[in-house]
Structure formats: structure tokens, C-alpha cells
Short mmCIF file of N, CA and C in Angstrom, two decimals:
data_model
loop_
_atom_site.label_atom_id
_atom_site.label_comp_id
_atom_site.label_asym_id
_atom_site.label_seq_id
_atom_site.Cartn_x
_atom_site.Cartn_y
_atom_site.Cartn_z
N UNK A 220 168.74 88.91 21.25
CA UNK A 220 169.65 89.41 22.26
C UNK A 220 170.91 88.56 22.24
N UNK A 221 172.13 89.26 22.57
CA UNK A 221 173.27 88.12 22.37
C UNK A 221 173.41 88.17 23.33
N UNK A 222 174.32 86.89 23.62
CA UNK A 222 174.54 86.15 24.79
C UNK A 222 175.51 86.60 25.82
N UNK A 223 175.27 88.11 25.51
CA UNK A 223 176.95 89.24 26.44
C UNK A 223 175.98 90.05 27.22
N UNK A 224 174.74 89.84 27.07
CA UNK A 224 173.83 91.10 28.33
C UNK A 224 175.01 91.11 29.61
N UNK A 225 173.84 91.80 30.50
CA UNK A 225 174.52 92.13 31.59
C UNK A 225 173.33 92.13 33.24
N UNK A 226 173.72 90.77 33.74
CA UNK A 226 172.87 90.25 34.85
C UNK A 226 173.06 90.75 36.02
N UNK A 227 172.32 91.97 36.71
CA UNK A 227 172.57 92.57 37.32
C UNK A 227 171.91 92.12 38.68
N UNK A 228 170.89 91.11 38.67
CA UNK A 228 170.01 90.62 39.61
C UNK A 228 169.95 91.63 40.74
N UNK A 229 169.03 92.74 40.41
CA UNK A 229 168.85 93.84 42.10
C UNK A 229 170.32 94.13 42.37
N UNK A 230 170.99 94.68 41.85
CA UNK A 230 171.83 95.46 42.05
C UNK A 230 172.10 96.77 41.91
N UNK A 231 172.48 97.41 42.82
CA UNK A 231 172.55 99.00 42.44
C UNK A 231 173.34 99.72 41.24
N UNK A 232 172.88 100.62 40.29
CA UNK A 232 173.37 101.42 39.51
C UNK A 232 174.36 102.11 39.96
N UNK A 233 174.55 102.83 40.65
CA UNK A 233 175.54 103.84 40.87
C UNK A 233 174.66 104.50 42.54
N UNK A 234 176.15 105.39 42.15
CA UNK A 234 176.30 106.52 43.71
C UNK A 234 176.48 105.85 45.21
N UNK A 235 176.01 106.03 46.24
CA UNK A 235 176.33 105.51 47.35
C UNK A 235 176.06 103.57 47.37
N UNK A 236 174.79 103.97 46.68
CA UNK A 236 174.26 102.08 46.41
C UNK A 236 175.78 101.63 46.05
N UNK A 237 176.03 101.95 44.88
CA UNK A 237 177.25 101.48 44.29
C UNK A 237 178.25 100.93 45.17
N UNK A 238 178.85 102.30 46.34
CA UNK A 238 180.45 101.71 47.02
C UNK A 238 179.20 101.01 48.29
N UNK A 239 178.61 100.68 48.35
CA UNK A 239 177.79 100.12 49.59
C UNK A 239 178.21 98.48 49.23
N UNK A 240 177.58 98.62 48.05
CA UNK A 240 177.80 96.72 47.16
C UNK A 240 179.18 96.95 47.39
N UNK A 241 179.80 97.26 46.78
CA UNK A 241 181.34 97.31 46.56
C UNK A 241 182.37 96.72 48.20
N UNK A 242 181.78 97.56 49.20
CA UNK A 242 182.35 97.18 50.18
C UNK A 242 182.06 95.78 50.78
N UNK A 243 180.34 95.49 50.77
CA UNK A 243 179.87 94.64 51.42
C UNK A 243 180.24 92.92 50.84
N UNK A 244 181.24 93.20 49.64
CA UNK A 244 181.37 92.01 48.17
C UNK A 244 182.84 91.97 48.88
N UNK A 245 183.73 93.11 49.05
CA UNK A 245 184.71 93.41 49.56
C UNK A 245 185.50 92.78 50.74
N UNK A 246 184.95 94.27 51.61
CA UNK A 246 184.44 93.73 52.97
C UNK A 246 183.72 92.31 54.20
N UNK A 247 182.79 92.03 53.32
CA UNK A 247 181.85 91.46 54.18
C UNK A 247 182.44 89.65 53.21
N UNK A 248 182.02 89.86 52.45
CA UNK A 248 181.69 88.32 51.24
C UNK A 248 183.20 88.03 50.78
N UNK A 249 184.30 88.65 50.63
CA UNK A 249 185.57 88.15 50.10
C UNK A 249 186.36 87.69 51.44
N UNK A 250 186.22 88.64 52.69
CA UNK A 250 186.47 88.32 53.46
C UNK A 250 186.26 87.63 54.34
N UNK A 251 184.88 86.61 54.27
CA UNK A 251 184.47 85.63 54.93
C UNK A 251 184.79 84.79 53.70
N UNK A 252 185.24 84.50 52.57
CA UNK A 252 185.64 83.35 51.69
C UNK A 252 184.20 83.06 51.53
N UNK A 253 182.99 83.95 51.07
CA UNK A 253 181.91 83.30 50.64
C UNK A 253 181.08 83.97 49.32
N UNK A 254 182.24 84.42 48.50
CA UNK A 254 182.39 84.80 47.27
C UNK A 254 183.46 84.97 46.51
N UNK A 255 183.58 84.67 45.12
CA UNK A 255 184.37 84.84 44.19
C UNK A 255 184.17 85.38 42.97
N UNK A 256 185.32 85.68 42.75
CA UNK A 256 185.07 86.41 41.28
C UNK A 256 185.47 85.59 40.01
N UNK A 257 185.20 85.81 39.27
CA UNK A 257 185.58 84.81 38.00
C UNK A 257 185.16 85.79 37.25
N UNK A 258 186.73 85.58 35.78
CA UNK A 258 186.82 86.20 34.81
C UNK A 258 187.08 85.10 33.50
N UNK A 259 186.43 85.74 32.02
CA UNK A 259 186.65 84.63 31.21
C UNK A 259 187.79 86.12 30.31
N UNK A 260 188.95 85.22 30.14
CA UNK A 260 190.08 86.36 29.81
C UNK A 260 190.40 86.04 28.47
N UNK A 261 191.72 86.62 27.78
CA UNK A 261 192.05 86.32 26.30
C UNK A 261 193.80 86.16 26.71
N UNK A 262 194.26 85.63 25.99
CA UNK A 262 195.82 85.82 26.28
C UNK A 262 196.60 86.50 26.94
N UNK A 263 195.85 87.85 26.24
CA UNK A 263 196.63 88.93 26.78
C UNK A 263 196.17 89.69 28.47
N UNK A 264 195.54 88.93 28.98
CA UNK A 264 194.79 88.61 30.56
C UNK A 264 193.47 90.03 29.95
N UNK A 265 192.88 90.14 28.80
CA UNK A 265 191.91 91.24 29.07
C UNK A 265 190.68 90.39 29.13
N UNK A 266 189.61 91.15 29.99
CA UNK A 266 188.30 90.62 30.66
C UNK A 266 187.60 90.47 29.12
N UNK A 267 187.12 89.58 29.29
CA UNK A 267 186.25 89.42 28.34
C UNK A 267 184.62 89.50 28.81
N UNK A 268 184.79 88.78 30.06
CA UNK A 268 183.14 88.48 31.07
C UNK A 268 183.55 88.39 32.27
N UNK A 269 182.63 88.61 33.17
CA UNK A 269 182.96 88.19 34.71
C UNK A 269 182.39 88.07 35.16
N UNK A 270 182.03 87.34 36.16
CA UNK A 270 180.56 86.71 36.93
C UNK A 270 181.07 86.73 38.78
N UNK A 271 180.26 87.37 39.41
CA UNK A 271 180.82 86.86 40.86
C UNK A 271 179.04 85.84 41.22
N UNK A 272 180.07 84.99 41.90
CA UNK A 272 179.35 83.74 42.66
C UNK A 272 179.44 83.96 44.35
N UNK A 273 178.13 83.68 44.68
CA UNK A 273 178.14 84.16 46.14
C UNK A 273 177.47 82.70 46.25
N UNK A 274 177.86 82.08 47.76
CA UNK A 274 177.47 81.00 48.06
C UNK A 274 175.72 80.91 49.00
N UNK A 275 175.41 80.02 48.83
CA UNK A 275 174.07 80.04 49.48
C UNK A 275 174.25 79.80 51.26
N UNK A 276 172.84 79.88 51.41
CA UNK A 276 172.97 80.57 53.15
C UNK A 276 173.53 79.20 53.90
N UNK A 277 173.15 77.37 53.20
CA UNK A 277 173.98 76.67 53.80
C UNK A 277 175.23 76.43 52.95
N UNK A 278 175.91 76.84 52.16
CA UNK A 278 177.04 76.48 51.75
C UNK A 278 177.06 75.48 50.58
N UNK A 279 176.15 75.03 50.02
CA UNK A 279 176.17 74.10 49.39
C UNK A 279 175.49 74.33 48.05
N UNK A 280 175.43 75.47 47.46
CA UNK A 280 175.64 76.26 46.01
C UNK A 280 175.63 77.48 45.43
N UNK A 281 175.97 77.98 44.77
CA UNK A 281 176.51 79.55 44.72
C UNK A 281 175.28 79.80 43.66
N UNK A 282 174.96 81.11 44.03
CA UNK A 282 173.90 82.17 43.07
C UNK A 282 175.27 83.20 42.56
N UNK A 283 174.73 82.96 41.13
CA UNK A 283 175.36 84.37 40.41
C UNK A 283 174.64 85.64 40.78
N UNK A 284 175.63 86.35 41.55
CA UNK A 284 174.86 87.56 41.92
C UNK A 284 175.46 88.55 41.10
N UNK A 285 176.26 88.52 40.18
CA UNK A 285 177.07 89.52 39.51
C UNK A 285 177.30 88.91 38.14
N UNK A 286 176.97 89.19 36.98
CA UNK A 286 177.51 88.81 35.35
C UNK A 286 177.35 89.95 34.38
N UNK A 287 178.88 90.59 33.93
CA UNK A 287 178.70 90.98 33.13
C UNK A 287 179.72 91.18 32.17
N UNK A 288 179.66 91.94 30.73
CA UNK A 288 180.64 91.50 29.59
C UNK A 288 180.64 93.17 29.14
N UNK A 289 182.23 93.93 29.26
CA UNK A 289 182.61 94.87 28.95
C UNK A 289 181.11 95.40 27.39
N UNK A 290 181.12 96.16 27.03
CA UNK A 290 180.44 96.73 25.83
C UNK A 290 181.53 96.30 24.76
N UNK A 291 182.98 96.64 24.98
CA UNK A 291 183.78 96.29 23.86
C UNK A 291 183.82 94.92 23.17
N UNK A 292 183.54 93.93 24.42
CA UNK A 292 183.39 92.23 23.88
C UNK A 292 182.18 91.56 23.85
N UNK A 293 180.80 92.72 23.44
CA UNK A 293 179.66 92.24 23.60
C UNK A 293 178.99 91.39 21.88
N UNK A 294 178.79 90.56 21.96
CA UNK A 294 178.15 89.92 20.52
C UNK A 294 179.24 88.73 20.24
N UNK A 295 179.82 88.47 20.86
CA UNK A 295 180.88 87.36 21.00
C UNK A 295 180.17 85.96 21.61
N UNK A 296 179.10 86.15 22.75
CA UNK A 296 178.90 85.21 23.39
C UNK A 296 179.68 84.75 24.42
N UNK A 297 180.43 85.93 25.07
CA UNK A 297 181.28 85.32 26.09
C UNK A 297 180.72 85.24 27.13
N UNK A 298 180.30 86.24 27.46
CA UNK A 298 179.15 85.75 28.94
C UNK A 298 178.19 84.65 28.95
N UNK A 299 177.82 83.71 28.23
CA UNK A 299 177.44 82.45 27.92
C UNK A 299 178.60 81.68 27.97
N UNK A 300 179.49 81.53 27.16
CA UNK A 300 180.38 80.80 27.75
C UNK A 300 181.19 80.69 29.36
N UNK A 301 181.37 81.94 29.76
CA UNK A 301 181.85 82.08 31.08
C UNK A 301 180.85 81.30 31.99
N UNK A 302 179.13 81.58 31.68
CA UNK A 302 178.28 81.08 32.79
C UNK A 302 178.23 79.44 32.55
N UNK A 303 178.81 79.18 31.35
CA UNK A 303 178.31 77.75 30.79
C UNK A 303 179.27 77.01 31.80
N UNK A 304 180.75 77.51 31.64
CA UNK A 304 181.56 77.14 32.28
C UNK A 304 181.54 76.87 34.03
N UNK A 305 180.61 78.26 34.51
CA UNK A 305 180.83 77.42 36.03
C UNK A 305 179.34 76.86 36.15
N UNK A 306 178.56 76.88 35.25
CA UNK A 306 177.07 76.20 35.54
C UNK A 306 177.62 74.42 35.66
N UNK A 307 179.17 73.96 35.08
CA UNK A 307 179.26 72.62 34.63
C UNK A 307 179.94 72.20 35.82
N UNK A 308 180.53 73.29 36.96
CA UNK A 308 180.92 72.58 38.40
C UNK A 308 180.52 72.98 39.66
N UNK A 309 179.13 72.62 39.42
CA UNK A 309 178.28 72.63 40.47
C UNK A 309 176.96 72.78 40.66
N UNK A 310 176.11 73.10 41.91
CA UNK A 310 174.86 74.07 41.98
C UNK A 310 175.36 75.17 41.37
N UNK A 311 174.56 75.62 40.72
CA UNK A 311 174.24 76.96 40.24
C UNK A 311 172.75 77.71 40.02
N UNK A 312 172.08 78.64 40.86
CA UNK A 312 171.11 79.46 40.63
C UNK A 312 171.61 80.88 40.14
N UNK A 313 170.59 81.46 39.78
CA UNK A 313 170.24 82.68 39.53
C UNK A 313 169.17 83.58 39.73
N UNK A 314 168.63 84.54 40.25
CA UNK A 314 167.54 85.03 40.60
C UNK A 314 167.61 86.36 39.56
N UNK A 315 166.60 86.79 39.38
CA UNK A 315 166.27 87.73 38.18
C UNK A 315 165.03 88.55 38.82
N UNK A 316 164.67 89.75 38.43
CA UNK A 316 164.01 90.47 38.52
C UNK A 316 163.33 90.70 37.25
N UNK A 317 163.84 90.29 36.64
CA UNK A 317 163.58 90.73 35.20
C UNK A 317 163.78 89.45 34.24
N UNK A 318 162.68 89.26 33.33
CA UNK A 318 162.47 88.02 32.76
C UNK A 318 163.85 87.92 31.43
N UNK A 319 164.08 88.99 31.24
CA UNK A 319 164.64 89.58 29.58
C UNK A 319 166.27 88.42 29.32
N UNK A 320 166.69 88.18 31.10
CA UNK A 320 167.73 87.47 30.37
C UNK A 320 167.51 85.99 30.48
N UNK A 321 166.56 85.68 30.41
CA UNK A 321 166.12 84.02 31.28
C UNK A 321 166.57 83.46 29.56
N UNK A 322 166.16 83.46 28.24
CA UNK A 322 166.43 82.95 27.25
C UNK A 322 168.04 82.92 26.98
N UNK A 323 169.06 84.36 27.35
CA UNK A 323 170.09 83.79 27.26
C UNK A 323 170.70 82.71 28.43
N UNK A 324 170.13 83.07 29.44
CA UNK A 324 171.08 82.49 30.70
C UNK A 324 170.63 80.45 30.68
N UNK A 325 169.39 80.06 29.65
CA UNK A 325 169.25 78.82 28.88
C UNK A 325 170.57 78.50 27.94
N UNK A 326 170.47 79.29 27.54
CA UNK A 326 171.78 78.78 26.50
C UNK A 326 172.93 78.86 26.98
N UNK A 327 173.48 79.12 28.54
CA UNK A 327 174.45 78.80 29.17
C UNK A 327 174.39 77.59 30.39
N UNK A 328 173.23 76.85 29.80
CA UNK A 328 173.18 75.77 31.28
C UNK A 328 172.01 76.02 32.41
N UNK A 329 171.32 77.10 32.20
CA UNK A 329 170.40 77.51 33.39
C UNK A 329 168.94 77.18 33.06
N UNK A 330 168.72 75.81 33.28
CA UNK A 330 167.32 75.60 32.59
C UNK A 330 166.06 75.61 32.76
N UNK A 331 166.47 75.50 34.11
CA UNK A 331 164.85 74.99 35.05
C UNK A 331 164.69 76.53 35.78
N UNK A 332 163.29 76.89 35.45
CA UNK A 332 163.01 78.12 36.03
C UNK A 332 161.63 78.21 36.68
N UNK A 333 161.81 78.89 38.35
CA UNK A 333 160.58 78.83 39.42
C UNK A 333 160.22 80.80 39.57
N UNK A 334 159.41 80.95 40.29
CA UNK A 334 158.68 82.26 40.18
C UNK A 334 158.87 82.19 41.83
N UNK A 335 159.46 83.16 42.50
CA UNK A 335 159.66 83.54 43.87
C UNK A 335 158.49 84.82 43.73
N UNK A 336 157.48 85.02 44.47
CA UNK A 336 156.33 85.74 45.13
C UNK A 336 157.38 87.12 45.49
N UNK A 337 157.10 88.36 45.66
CA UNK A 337 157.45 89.06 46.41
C UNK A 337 157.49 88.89 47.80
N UNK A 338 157.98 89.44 48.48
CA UNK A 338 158.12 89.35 49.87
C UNK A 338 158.97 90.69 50.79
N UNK A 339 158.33 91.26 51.57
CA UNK A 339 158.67 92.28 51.91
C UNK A 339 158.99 93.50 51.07
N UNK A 340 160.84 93.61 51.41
CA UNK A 340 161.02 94.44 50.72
C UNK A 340 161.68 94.03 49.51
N UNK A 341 161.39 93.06 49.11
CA UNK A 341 162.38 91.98 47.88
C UNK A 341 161.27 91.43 46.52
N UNK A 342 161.49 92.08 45.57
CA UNK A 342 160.81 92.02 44.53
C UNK A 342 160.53 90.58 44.36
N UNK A 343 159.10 90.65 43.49
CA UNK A 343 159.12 89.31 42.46
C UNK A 343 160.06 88.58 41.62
N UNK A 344 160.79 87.26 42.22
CA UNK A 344 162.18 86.78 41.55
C UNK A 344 162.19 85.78 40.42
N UNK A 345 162.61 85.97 39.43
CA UNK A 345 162.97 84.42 38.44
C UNK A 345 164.14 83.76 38.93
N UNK A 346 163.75 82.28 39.30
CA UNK A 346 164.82 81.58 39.74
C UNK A 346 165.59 80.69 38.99
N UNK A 347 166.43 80.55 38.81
CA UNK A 347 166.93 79.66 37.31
C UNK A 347 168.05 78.87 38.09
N UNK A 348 168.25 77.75 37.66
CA UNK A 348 168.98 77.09 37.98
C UNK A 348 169.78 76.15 37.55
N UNK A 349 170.53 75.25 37.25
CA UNK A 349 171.25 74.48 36.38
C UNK A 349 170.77 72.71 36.82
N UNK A 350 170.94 72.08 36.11
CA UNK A 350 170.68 70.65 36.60
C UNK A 350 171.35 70.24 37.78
N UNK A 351 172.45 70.87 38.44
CA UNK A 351 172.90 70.02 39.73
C UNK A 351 172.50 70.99 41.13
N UNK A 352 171.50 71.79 40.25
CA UNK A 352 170.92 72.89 41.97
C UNK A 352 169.42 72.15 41.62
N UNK A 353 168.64 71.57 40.27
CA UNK A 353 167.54 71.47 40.20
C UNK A 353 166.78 71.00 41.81
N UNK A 354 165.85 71.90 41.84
CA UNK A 354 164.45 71.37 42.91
C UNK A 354 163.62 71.17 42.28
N UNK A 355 162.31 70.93 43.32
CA UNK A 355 161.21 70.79 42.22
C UNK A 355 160.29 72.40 43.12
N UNK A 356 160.68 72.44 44.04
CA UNK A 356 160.32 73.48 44.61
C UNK A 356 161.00 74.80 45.34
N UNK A 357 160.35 76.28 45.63
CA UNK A 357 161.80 77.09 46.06
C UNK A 357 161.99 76.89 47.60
N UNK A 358 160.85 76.18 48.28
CA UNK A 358 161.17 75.95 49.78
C UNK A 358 162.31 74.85 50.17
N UNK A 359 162.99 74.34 48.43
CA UNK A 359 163.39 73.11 48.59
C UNK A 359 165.17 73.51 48.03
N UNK A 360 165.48 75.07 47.93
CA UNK A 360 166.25 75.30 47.18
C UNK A 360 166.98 76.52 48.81
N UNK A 361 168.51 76.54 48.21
CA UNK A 361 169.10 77.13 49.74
C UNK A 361 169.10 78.95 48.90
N UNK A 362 168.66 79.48 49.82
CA UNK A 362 168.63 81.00 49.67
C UNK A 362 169.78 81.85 49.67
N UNK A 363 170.22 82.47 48.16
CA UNK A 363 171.77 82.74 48.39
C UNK A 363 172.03 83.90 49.73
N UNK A 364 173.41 84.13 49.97
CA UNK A 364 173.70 85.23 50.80
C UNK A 364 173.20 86.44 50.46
N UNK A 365 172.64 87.23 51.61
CA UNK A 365 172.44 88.72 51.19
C UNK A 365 173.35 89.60 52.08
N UNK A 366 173.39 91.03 51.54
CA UNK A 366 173.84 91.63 52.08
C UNK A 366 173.24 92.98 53.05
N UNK A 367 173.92 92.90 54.53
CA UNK A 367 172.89 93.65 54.74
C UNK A 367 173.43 95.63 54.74
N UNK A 368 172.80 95.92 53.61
CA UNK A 368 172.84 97.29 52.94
C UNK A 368 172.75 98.37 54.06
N UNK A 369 171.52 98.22 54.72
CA UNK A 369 171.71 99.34 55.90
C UNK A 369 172.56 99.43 57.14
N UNK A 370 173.16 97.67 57.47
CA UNK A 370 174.61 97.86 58.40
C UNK A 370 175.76 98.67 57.73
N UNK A 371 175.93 98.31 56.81
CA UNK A 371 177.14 98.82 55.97
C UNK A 371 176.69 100.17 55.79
N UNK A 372 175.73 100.71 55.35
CA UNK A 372 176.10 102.27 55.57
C UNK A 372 175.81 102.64 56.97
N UNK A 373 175.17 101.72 58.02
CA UNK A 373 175.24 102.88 59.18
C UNK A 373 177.16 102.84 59.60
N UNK A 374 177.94 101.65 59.59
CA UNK A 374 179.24 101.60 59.79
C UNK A 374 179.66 102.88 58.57
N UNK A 375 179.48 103.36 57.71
CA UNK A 375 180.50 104.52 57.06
C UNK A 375 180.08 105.46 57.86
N UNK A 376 178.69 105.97 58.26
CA UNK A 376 178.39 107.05 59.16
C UNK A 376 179.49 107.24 60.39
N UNK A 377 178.95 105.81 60.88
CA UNK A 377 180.17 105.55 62.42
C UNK A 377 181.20 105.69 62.35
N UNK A 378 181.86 105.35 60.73
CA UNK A 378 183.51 105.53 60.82
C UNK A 378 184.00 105.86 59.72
N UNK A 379 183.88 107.61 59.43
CA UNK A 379 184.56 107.77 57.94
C UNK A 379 185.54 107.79 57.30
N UNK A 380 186.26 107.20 58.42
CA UNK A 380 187.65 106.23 57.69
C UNK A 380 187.46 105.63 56.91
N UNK A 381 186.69 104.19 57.75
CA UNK A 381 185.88 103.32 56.29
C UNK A 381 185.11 103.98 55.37
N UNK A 382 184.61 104.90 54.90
CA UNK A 382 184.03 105.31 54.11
C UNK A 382 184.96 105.68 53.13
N UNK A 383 186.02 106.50 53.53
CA UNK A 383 187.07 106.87 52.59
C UNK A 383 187.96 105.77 52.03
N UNK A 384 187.94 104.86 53.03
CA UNK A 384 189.37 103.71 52.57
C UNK A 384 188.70 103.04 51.73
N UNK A 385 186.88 102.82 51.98
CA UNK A 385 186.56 102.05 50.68
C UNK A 385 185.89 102.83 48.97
N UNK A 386 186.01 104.26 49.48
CA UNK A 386 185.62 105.18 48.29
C UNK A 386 186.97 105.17 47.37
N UNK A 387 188.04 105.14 47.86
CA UNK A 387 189.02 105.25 47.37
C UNK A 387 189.60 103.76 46.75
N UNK A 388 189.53 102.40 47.27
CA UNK A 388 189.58 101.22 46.92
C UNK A 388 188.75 101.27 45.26
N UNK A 389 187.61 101.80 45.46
CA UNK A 389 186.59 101.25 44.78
C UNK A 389 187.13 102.07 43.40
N UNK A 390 187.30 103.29 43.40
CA UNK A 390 187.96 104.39 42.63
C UNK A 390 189.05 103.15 41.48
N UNK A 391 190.03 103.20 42.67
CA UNK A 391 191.34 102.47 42.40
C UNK A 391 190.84 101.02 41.46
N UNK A 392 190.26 100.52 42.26
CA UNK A 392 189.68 98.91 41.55
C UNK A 392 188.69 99.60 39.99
N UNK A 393 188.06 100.34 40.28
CA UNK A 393 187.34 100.37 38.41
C UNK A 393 188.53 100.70 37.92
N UNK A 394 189.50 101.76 38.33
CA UNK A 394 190.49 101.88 37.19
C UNK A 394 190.97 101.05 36.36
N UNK A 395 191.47 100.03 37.25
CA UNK A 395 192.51 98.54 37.21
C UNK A 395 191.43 98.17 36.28
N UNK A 396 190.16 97.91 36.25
CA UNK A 396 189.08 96.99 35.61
C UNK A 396 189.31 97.58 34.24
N UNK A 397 189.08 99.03 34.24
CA UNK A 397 188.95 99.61 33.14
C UNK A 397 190.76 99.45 31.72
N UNK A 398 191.31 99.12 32.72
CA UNK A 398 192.86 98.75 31.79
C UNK A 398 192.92 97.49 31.61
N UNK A 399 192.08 96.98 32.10
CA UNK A 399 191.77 95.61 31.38
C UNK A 399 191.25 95.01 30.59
N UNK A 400 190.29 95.70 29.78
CA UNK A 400 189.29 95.48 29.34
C UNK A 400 189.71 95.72 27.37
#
């Protein structure tokens, strides 16, 4: 597998899931300053990878909740380099659902890996982490931000303003993504 997968950690595919994330990353997480986006670019400013970092519930290290690398710049290894890069200033976790990218997300800095139990409604997690988030345990590790999915759509019900101002944002923003790439 090369090192350009695409780390989706429980994230929605498409349709309403889709502008739900979109707003709540938007909305909720850009606008409290407790996420960022990061892009690994080329001269000519086109995306090569991009990773968003959401901070944990006390503030004191970010989970990649978002990594991924256009199809056009995949087999390059840029999404390894992009993660290598912010795994080297700071905590850094990752949670996984899926074991498949744990070998690349090693070869970007993410070494130490714990097994989160299911719980409720939240799948069985791989936890990966970099040497300056290492625990030895997950009761010992800060739980990144979540989002909560069913406020955000009962607010588009309540106000389909917001529903439109962010269907239309979201529209507008893949475009922009997509001329970048």
C-alpha cells in the first residue's frame, strides 16, 4: 500500500452525513479555533495531501480526524510526509476503525498502537499515536473532540437557512478544492 491512502477515521461518505461533517468542522470546530486544516502543497499552491487536526477534549493534543491525498498525487508518499510533518510538533493520535492503514501511518511517526473496546454507539478503535502523545494506557490518553451529528441536523430542520447557506458553502468549497488539485 503506498503511503497516499486515505484516513477517513468514521467519517461519512457522502449525502446528508457529508454537509453534516462539513458544517460541524465549519461551523462548530473552525469556529471555536479547535481545528485546523493543513495542506502539503507544490509551488504552484496545488494540494498534494491534507490532514485536518482536531484538538483533544483537554486541549493538550490533536487527533487526525481527516487525511487525505487527491488520486492524482497518490504513490508519491505525500500523505506520509504531510503526517510525518505534524506528528514532529506535538501530541499526535489517531483512531482507526480499520486496521489497513496502521502500517502506513508507522512510517509517518505513529508508532505506538492501543485497541479502544467498542462502546455504545462508537465502534472498535485503533489508537495510534506518536512519541510525544505516547501513554501506556487509553484511560491515560485525552479523548479527541466529537461532533455532535444529531444537534447539527436537528438545527438544519429548525432553520433552513442554515441548511442552505451551508449546502451551498460546501458546493462552493469542493469546487475551490477541486481547482486545486
Amino acid at each position: 500500500m503506498s503511503g497516499d491512502a486515505v484516513c477517513r477515521s468514521a467519517w461519512p461518505r457522502g449525502g446528508l452525513d457529508a454537509l453534516v461533517s462539513y458544517a460541524g468542522v465549519r461551523g462548530v470546530w473552525f469556529e471555536n479555533e479547535t481545528a485546523r486544516l493543513f495542506a502539503l502543497v507544490d509551488d504552484a499552491e496545488r494540494i498534494h495531501s491534507a490532514a485536518l487536526l482536531v484538538l483533544d477534549e483537554n486541549a493538550r493534543g490533536l487527533n487526525l480526524a481527516l487525511w487525505a491525498t487527491p488520486p492524482v498525487h497518490r504513490g508519491h508518499d505525500h500523505g506520509i510526509a504531510l503526517v510525518s510533518q505534524l506528528a514532529d510538533h506535538g501530541r499526535l493520535q489517531v483512531r482507526l476503525t480499520d486496521g489497513s492503514l496502521v502500517s502506513v501511518l508507522r512510517r509517518a511517526g505513529i508508532n505506538d498502537w492501543l485497541e479502544a473496546e467498542a462502546e455504545g454507539d462508537r465502534p472498535r478503535e485503533l489508537v495510534g499515536m506518536n512519541p510525544a502523545a505516547r501513554v501506556g494506557t487509553l484511560a491515560a490518553l485525552d479523548e479527541p473532540l466529537r461532533l455532535d451529528r444529531e444537534r447539527i441536523k436537528r438545527t438544519f430542520k429548525a432553520r433552513p437557512k442554515d441548511f442552505e447557506t451551508y449546502k451551498n458553502a460546501f458546493v462552493r468549497d469542493l469546487e475551490h478544492f477541486a481547482r486545486h488539485i
